Short mmCIF file of C-alpha atoms in Angstrom, two decimals:
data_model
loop_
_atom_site.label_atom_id
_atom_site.label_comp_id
_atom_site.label_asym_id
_atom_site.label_seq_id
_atom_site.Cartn_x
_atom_site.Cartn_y
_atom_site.Cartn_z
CA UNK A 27 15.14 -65.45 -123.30
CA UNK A 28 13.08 -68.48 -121.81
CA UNK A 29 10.19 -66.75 -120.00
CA UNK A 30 11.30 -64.17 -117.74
CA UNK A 31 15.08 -65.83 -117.63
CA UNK A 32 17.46 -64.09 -119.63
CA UNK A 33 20.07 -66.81 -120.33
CA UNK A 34 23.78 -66.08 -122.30
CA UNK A 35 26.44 -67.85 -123.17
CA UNK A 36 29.95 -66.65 -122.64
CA UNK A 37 33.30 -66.83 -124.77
CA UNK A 38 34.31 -70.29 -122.99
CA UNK A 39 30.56 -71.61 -123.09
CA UNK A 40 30.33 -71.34 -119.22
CA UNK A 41 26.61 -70.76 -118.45
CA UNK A 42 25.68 -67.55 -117.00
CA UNK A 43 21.78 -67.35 -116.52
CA UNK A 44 20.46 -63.74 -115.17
CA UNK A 45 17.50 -63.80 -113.37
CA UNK A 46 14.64 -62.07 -112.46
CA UNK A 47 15.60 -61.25 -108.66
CA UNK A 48 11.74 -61.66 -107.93
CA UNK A 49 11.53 -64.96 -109.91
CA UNK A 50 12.21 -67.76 -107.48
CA UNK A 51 13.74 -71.27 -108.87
CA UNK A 52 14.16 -74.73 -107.37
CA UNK A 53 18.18 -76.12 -107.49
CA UNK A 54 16.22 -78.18 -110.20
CA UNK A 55 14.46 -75.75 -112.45
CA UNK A 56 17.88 -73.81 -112.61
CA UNK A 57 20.16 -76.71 -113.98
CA UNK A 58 16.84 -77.59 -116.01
CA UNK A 59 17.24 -74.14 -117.69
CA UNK A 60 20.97 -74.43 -117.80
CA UNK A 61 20.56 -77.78 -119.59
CA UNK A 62 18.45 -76.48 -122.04
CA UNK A 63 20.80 -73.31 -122.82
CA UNK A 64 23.76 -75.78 -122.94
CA UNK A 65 21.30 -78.16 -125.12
CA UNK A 66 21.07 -75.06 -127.67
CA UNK A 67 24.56 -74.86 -128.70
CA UNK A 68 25.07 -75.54 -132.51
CA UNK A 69 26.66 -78.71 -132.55
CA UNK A 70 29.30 -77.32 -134.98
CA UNK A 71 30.31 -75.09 -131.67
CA UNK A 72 30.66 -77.91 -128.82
CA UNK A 73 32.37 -80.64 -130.81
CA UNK A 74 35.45 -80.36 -132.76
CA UNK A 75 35.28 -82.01 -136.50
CA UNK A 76 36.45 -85.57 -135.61
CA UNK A 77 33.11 -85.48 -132.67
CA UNK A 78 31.12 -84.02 -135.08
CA UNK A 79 31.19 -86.46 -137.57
CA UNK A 80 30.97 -89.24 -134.67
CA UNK A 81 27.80 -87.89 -133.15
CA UNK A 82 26.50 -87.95 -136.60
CA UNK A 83 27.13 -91.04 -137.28
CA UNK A 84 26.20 -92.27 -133.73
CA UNK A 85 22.74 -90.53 -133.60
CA UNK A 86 21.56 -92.07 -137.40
CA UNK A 87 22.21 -95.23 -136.34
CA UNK A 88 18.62 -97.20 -135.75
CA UNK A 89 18.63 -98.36 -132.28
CA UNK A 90 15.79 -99.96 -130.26
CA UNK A 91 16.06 -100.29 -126.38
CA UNK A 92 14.07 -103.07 -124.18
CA UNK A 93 12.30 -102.09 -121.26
CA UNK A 94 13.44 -102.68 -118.17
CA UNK A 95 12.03 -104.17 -115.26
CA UNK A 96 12.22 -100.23 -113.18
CA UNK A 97 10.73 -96.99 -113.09
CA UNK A 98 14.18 -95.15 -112.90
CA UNK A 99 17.69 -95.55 -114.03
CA UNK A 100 20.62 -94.39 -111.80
CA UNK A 101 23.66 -94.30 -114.39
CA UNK A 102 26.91 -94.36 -111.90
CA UNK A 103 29.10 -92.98 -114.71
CA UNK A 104 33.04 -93.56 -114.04
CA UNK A 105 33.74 -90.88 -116.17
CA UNK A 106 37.49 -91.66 -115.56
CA UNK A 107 39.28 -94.03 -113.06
CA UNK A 108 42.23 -91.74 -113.19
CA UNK A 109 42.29 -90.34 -109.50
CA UNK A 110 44.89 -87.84 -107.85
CA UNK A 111 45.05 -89.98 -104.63
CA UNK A 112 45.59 -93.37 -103.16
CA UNK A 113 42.82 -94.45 -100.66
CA UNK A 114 44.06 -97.34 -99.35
CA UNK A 115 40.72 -99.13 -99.10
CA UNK A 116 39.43 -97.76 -102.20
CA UNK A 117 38.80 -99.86 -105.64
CA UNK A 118 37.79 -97.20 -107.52
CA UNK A 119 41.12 -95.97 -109.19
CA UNK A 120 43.42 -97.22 -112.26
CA UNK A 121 46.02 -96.08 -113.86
CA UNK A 122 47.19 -96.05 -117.03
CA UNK A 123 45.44 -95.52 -120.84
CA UNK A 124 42.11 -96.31 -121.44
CA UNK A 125 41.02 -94.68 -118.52
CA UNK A 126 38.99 -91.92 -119.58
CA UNK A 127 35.07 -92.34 -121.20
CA UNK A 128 36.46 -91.75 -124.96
CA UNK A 129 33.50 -88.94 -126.70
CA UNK A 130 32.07 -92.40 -129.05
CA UNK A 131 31.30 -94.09 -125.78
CA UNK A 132 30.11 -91.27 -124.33
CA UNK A 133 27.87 -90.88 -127.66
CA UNK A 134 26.17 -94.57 -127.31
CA UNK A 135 26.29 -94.43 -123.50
CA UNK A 136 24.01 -91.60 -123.67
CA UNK A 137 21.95 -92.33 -127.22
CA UNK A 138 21.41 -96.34 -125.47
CA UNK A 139 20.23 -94.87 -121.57
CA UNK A 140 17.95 -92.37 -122.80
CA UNK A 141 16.17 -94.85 -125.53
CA UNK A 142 15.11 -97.28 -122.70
CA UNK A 143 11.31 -96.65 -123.45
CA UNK A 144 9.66 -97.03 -119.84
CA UNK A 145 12.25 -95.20 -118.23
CA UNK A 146 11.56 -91.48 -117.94
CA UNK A 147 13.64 -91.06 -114.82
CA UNK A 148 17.58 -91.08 -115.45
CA UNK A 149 20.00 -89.70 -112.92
CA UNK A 150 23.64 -89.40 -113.89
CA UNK A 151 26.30 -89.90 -111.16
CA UNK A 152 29.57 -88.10 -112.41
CA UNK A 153 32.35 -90.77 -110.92
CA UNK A 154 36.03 -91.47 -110.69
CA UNK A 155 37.89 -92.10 -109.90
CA UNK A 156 38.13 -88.04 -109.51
CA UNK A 157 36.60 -86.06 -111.78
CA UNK A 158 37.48 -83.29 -111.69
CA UNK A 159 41.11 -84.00 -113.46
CA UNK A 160 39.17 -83.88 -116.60
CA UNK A 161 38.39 -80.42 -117.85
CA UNK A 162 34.47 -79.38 -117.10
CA UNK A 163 34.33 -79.56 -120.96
CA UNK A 164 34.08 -83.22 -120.70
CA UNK A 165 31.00 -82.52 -119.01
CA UNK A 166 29.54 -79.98 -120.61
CA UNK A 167 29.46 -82.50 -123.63
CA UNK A 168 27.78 -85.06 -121.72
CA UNK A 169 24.60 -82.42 -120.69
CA UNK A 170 24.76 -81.64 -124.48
CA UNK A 171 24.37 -85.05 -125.77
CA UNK A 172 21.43 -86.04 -122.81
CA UNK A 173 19.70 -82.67 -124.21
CA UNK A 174 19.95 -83.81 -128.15
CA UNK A 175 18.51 -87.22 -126.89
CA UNK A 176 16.21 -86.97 -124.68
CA UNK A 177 12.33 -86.97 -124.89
CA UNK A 178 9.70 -84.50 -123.28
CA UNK A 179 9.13 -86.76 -120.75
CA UNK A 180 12.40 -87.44 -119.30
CA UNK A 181 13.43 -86.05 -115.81
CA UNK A 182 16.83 -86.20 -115.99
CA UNK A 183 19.10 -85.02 -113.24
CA UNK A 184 23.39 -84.63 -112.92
CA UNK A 185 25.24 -84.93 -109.35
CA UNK A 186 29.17 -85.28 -108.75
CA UNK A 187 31.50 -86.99 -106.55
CA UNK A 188 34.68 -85.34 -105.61
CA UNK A 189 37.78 -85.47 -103.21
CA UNK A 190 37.65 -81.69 -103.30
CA UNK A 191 41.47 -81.92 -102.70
CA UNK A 192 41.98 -79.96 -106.24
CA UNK A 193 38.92 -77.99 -107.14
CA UNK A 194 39.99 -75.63 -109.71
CA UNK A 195 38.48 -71.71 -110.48
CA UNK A 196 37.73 -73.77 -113.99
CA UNK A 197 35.38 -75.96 -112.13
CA UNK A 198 34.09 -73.85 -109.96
CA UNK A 199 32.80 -71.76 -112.34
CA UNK A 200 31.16 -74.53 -114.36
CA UNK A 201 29.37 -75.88 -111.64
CA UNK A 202 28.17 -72.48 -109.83
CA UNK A 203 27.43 -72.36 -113.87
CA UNK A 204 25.04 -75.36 -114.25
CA UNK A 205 23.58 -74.90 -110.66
CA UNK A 206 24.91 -78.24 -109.35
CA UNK A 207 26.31 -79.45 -105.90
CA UNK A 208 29.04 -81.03 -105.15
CA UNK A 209 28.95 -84.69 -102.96
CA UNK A 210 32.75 -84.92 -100.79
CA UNK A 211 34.21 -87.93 -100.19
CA UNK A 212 35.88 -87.55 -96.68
CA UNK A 213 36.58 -89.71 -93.62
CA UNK A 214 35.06 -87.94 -90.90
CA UNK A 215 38.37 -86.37 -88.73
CA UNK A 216 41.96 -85.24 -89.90
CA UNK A 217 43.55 -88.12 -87.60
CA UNK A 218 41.72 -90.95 -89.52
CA UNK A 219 40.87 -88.95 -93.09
CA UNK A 220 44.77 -88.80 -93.24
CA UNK A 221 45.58 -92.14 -91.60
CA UNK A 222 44.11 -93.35 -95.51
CA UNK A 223 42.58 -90.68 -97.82
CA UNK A 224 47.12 -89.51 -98.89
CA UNK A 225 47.62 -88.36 -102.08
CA UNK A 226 50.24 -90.17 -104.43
CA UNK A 227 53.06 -89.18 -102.24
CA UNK A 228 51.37 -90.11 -99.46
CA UNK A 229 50.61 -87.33 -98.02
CA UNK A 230 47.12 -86.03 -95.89
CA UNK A 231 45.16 -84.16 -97.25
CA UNK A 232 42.38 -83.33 -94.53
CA UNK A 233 43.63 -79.57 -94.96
CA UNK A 234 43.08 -79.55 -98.93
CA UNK A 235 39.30 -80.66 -98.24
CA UNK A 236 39.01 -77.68 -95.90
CA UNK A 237 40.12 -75.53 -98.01
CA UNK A 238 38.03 -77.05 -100.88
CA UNK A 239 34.87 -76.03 -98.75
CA UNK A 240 36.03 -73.25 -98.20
CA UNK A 241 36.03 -72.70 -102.09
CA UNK A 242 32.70 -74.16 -102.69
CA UNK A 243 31.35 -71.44 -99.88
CA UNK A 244 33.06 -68.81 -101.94
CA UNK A 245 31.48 -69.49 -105.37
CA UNK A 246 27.69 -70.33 -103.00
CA UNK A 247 28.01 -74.36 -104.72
CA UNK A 248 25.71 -76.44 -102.29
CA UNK A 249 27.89 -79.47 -101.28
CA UNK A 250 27.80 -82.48 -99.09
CA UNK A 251 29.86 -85.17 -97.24
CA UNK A 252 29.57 -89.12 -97.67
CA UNK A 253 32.57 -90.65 -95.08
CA UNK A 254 33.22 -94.17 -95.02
CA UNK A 255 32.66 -95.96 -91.78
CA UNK A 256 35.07 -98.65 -91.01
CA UNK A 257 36.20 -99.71 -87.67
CA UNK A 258 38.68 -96.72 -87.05
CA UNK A 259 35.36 -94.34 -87.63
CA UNK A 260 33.05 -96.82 -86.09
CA UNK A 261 35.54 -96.42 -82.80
CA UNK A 262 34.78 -92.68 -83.07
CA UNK A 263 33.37 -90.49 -80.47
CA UNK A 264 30.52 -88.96 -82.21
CA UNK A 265 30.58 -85.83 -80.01
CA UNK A 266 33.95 -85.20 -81.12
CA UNK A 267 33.08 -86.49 -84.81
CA UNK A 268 30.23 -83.99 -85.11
CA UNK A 269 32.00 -81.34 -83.66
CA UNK A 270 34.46 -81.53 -86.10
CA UNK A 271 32.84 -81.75 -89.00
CA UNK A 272 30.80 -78.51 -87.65
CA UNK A 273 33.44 -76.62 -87.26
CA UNK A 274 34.60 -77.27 -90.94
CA UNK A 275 31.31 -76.24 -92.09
CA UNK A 276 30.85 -79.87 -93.17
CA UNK A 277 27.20 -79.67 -92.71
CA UNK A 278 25.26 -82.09 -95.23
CA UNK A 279 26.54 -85.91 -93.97
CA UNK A 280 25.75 -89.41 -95.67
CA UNK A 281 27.55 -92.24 -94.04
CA UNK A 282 28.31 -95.49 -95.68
CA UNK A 283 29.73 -98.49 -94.39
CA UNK A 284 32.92 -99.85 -95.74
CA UNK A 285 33.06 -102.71 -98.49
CA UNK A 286 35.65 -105.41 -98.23
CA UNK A 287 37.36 -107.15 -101.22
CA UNK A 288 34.68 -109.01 -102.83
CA UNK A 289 37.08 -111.51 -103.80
CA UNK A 290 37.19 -113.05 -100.61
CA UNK A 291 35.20 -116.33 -99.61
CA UNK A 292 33.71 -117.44 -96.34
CA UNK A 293 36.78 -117.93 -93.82
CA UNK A 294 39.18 -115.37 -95.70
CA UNK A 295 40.70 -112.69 -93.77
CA UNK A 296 38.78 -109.39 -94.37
CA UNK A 297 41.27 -107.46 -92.19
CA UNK A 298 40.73 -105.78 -89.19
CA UNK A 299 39.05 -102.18 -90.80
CA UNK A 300 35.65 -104.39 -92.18
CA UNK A 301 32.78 -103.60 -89.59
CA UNK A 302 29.39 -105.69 -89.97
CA UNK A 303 25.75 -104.06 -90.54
CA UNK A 304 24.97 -104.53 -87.00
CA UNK A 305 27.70 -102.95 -86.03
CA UNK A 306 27.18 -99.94 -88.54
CA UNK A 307 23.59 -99.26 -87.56
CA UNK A 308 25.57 -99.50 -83.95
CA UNK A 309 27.67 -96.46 -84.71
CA UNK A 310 24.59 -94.74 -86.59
CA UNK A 311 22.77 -94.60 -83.17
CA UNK A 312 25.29 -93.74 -81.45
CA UNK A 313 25.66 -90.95 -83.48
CA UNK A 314 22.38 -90.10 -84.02
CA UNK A 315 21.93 -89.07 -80.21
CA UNK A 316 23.97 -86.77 -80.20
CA UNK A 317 23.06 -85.42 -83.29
CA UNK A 318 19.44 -85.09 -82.56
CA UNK A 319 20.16 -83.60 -79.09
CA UNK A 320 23.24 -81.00 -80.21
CA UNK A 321 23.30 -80.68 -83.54
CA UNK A 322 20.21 -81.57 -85.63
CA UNK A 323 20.11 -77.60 -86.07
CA UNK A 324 23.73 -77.06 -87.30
CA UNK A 325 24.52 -80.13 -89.15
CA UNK A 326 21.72 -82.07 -91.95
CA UNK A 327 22.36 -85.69 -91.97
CA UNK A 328 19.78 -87.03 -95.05
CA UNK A 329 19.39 -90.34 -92.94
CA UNK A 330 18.28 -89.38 -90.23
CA UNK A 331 15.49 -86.83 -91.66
CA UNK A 332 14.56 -89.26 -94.59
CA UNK A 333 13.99 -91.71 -91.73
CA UNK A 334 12.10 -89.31 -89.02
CA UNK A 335 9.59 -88.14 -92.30
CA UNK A 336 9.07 -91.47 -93.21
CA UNK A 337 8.03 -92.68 -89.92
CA UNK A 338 5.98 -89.63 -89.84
CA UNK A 339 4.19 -90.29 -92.96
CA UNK A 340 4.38 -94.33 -94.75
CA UNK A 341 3.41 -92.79 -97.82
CA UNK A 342 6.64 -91.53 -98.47
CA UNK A 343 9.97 -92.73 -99.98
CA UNK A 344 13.28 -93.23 -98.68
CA UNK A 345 15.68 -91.79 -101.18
CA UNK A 346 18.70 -93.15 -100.89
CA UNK A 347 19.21 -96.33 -102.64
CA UNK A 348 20.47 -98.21 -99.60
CA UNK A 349 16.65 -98.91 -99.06
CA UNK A 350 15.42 -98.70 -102.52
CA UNK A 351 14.87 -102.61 -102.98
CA UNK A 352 15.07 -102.56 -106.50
CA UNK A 353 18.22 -101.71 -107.00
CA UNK A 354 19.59 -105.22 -109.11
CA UNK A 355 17.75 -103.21 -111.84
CA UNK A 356 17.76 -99.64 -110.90
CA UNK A 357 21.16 -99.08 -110.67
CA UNK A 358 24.35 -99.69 -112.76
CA UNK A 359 27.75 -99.07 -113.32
CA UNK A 360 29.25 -97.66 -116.42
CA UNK A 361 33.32 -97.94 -116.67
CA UNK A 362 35.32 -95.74 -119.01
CA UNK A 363 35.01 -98.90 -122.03
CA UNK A 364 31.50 -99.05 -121.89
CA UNK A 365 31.34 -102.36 -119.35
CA UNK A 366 28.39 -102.67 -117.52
CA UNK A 367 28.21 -103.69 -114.17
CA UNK A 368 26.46 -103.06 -110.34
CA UNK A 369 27.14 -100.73 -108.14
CA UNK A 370 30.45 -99.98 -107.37
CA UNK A 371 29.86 -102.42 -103.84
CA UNK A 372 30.54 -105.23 -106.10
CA UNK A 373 33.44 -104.11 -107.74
CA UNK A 374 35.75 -107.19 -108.11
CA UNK A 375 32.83 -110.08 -107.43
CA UNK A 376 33.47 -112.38 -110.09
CA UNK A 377 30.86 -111.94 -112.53
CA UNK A 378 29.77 -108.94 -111.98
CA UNK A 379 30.92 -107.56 -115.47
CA UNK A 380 27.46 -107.85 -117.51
CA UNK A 381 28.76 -106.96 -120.75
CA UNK A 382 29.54 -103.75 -122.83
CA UNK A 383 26.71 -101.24 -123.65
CA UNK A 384 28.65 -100.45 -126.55
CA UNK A 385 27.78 -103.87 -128.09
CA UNK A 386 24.31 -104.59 -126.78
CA UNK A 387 20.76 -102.77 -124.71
CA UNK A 388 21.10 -102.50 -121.09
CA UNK A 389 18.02 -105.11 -120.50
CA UNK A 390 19.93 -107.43 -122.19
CA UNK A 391 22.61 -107.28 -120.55
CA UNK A 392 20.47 -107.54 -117.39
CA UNK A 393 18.51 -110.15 -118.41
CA UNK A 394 21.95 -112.66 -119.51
CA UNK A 395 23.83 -111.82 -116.65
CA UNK A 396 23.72 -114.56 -113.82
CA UNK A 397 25.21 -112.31 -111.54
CA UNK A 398 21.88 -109.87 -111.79
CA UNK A 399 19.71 -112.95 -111.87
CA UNK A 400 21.16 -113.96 -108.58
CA UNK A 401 20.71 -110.13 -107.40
CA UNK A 402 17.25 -110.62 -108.56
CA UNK A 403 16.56 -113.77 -106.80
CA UNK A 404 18.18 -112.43 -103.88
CA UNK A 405 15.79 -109.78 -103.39
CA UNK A 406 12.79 -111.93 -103.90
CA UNK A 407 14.35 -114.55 -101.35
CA UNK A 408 14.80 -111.33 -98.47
CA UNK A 409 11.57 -110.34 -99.07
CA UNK A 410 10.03 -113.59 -98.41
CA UNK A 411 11.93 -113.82 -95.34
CA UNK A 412 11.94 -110.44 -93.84
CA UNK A 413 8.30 -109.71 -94.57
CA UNK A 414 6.99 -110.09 -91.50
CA UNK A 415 9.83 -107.97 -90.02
CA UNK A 416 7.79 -104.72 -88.59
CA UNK A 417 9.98 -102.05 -90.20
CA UNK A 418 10.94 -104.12 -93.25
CA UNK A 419 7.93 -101.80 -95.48
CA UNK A 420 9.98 -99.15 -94.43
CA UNK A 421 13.54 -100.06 -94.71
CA UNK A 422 13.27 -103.15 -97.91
CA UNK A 423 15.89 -105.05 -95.95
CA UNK A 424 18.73 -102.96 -96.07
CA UNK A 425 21.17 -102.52 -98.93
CA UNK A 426 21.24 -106.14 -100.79
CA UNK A 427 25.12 -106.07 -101.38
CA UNK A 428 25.58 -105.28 -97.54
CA UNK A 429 22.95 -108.67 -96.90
CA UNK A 430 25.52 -111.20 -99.13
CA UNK A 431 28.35 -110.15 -97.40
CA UNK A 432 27.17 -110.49 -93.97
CA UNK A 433 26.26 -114.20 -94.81
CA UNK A 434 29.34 -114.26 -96.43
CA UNK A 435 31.63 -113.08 -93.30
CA UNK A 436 29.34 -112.59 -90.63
CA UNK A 437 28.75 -115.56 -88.29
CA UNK A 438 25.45 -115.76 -86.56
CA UNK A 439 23.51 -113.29 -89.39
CA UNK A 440 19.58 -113.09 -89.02
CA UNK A 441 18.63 -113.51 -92.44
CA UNK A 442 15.08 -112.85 -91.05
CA UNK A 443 15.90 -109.00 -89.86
CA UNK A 444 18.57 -106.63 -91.42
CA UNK A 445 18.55 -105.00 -88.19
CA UNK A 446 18.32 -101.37 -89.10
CA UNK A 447 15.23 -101.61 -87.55
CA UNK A 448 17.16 -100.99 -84.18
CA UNK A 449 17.72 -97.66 -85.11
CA UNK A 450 14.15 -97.27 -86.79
CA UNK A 451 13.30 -97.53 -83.40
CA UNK A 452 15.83 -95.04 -81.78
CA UNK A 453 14.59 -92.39 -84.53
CA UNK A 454 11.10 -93.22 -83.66
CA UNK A 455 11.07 -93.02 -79.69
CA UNK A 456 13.03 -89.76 -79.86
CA UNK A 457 10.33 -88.40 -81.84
CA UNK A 458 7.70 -89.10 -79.32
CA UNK A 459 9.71 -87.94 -76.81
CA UNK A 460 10.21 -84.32 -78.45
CA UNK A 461 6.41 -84.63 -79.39
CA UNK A 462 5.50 -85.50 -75.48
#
């Protein structure tokens, strides 16, 4: 029992909390208590001998982090790069051994993250890669090891990203289990999704994700889309796009604009699917119209409310990192071998490998690599010239990888505006408009 929650543990260490039906729980305080219960296993029972001895080993070694320059960590774990199909604008995937987080990494990863002393905040992103081909043991490990490391004072919080191509009854159980939601990777309608999003026969696979949420509905697992907007989905009709994803019950959207190789210099061909942030914050008007005047009721896009509260109120955040302005130090990368590095925008930029975790602290590693002093100085340089842009208090100048690649590739770009303003705007007049 923790207070009036009566929590067990069944034969194949699933979590199955019974509650109170009069006791009401945020999607937080439930994986909180599922933690915990998962946190309480004897370690004799989740690790095997070989693990055992490791963790031991691991956890008595003396360790002391340096603080970092942030007030929250966001820990994009590729927990393999393994991946059961073939994007063709994708990085993300490898093949091959060596591929998978091996359970001593996973140890130090964990022990090193949770030691940074001014960080209370940590938020693990489960990444491929897919996921889900590893078995939702692999997992359950990894909320073990954050529960045998971490202090009172640590907030620490667990989300996915999936194809939701292959969910199994395995995984769906785990996750209705630890009270977590599931984040989609899909490209918006079946004609495009499938046009690019094949499996590794190259085949669609629109169809598999529909039947994925239909899964996730089955088992009551909150879940999400984030769909890729390059110039096939940027030529979209948004009517038709919305409608679509409606009737799919696709009906929690994040839209992100496609990255080209990073390898490529001013002049290079970046192919005809790149679209520029203008351009993007073009389509995400577009589509905001008609999703403020037809479906604001069936469909949540997180944008588009984070932006309409914040315009409502200044005092408040926008969550998603795109706007965070810290993110050269908030966010990182961990690959299967313990490498360090951005976000996965800057996969392939040379240098933007800051070192292994397994052999050093994460400010360290910040602090050496040129790459993140460049990010750094970036920042400071955007700030100094978009200050006096009206929404830039608001907006931070956009996402910073998104700024070096449209001076990169983009001829003509205002270094003095990011330009989502335009749609700041858009949000904000069809506010007054409802209001009036």
């Amino acid at each position: 029992m923790i207070g009036d929650i009566e929590i067990q543990v069944i034969d194949n260490n699933d979590v199955e909390l019974q509650l109170d039906p009069n006791l009401q729980l945020s999607s937080y305080q439930y994986a909180r208590l599922a933690s915990q219960l998962i946190g309480e296993i004897p370690a004799a029972e989740m690790l095997d001998d070989e693990e055992l001895l490791a963790f031991q080993q691991i956890k008595q070694q003396p360790f002391n982090a340096q603080p970092l320059q942030a007030g929250k960590v966001v820990v994009v774990l590729k927990a393999t790069r393994l991946c059961n199909l073939r994007c063709t604008y994708c990085h993300s995937w490898a093949e091959g051994p060596n591929q998978t987080v091996k359970f001593t990494t996973l140890v130090t990863i964990v022990k090193k993250v949770l030691a940074i002393p001014n960080v209370s905040r940590v938020e693990f992103v489960w990444h491929g890669g897919e996921v889900t081909l590893l078995k939702p043991q692999f997992f359950k490990k990894l909320i073990w090891l954050q529960e045998q490391f971490k202090r009172p004072d640590h907030h620490i919080t667990n989300t996915m990203q999936s194809n939701a191509v292959n969910i199994s009854d395995e995984w769906l159980t785990f996750l209705k289990g630890i009270g977590m939601s599931v984040g989609i990777s899909f490209d918006g309608v079946p004609e495009i999704n499938d046009s690019r999003r094949i499996d590794l026969k190259g085949r669609p696979t629109s169809h598999k994700v529909a039947a994925g949420i239909q899964k996730l509905k089955e088992y009551d697992i909150p879940y999400g889309a984030l769909i890729v907007v390059d110039r096939a989905v940027y030529e979209i009709d948004a009517e038709y796009l919305l409608s679509y994803l409606a009737s799919i019950q696709l009906n929690n959207i994040e839209f992100l604009n496609i990255v080209p190789d990073n390898r490529a210099q001013p002049g290079d061909d970046i192919g005809d699917n790149y679209i520029s942030y203008a351009e993007y914050i073009q389509f995400l008007i577009r589509v905001y119209q008609v999703w403020h005047r037809e479906y604001r009721d069936v469909i949540k896009i997180i944008m588009f409310e984070n932006f309409a509260e914040v315009l409502t109120d200044q005092t408040k955040t926008l969550s998603a990192c795109y706007w965070a302005g810290n993110c050269s130090q908030e966010i990182i990368t961990i690959e299967p071998n313990g490498d360090v590095s951005p976000c996965d925008k800057y996969v392939g930029d040379p240098g933007s490998i800051y070192g292994s975790l397994l052999n050093s602290d994460l400010a360290v590693l910040l602090k050496d690599s040129h790459h993140n002093k460049t990010a750094v100085q970036e920042e400071l340089d955007s700030q100094t010239q978009m200050h006096e842009c009206e929404w830039f208090q608001i907006c931070n100048g956009g996402c910073p990888h998104d700024r070096v690649i449209n001076r990169r590739h983009v001829t003509g770009y205002d270094d003095k505006c990011c330009g989502t303003g335009k749609l700041l705007k858009v949000i904000k007049d069809s506010m007054c408009e409802t209001i009036g």
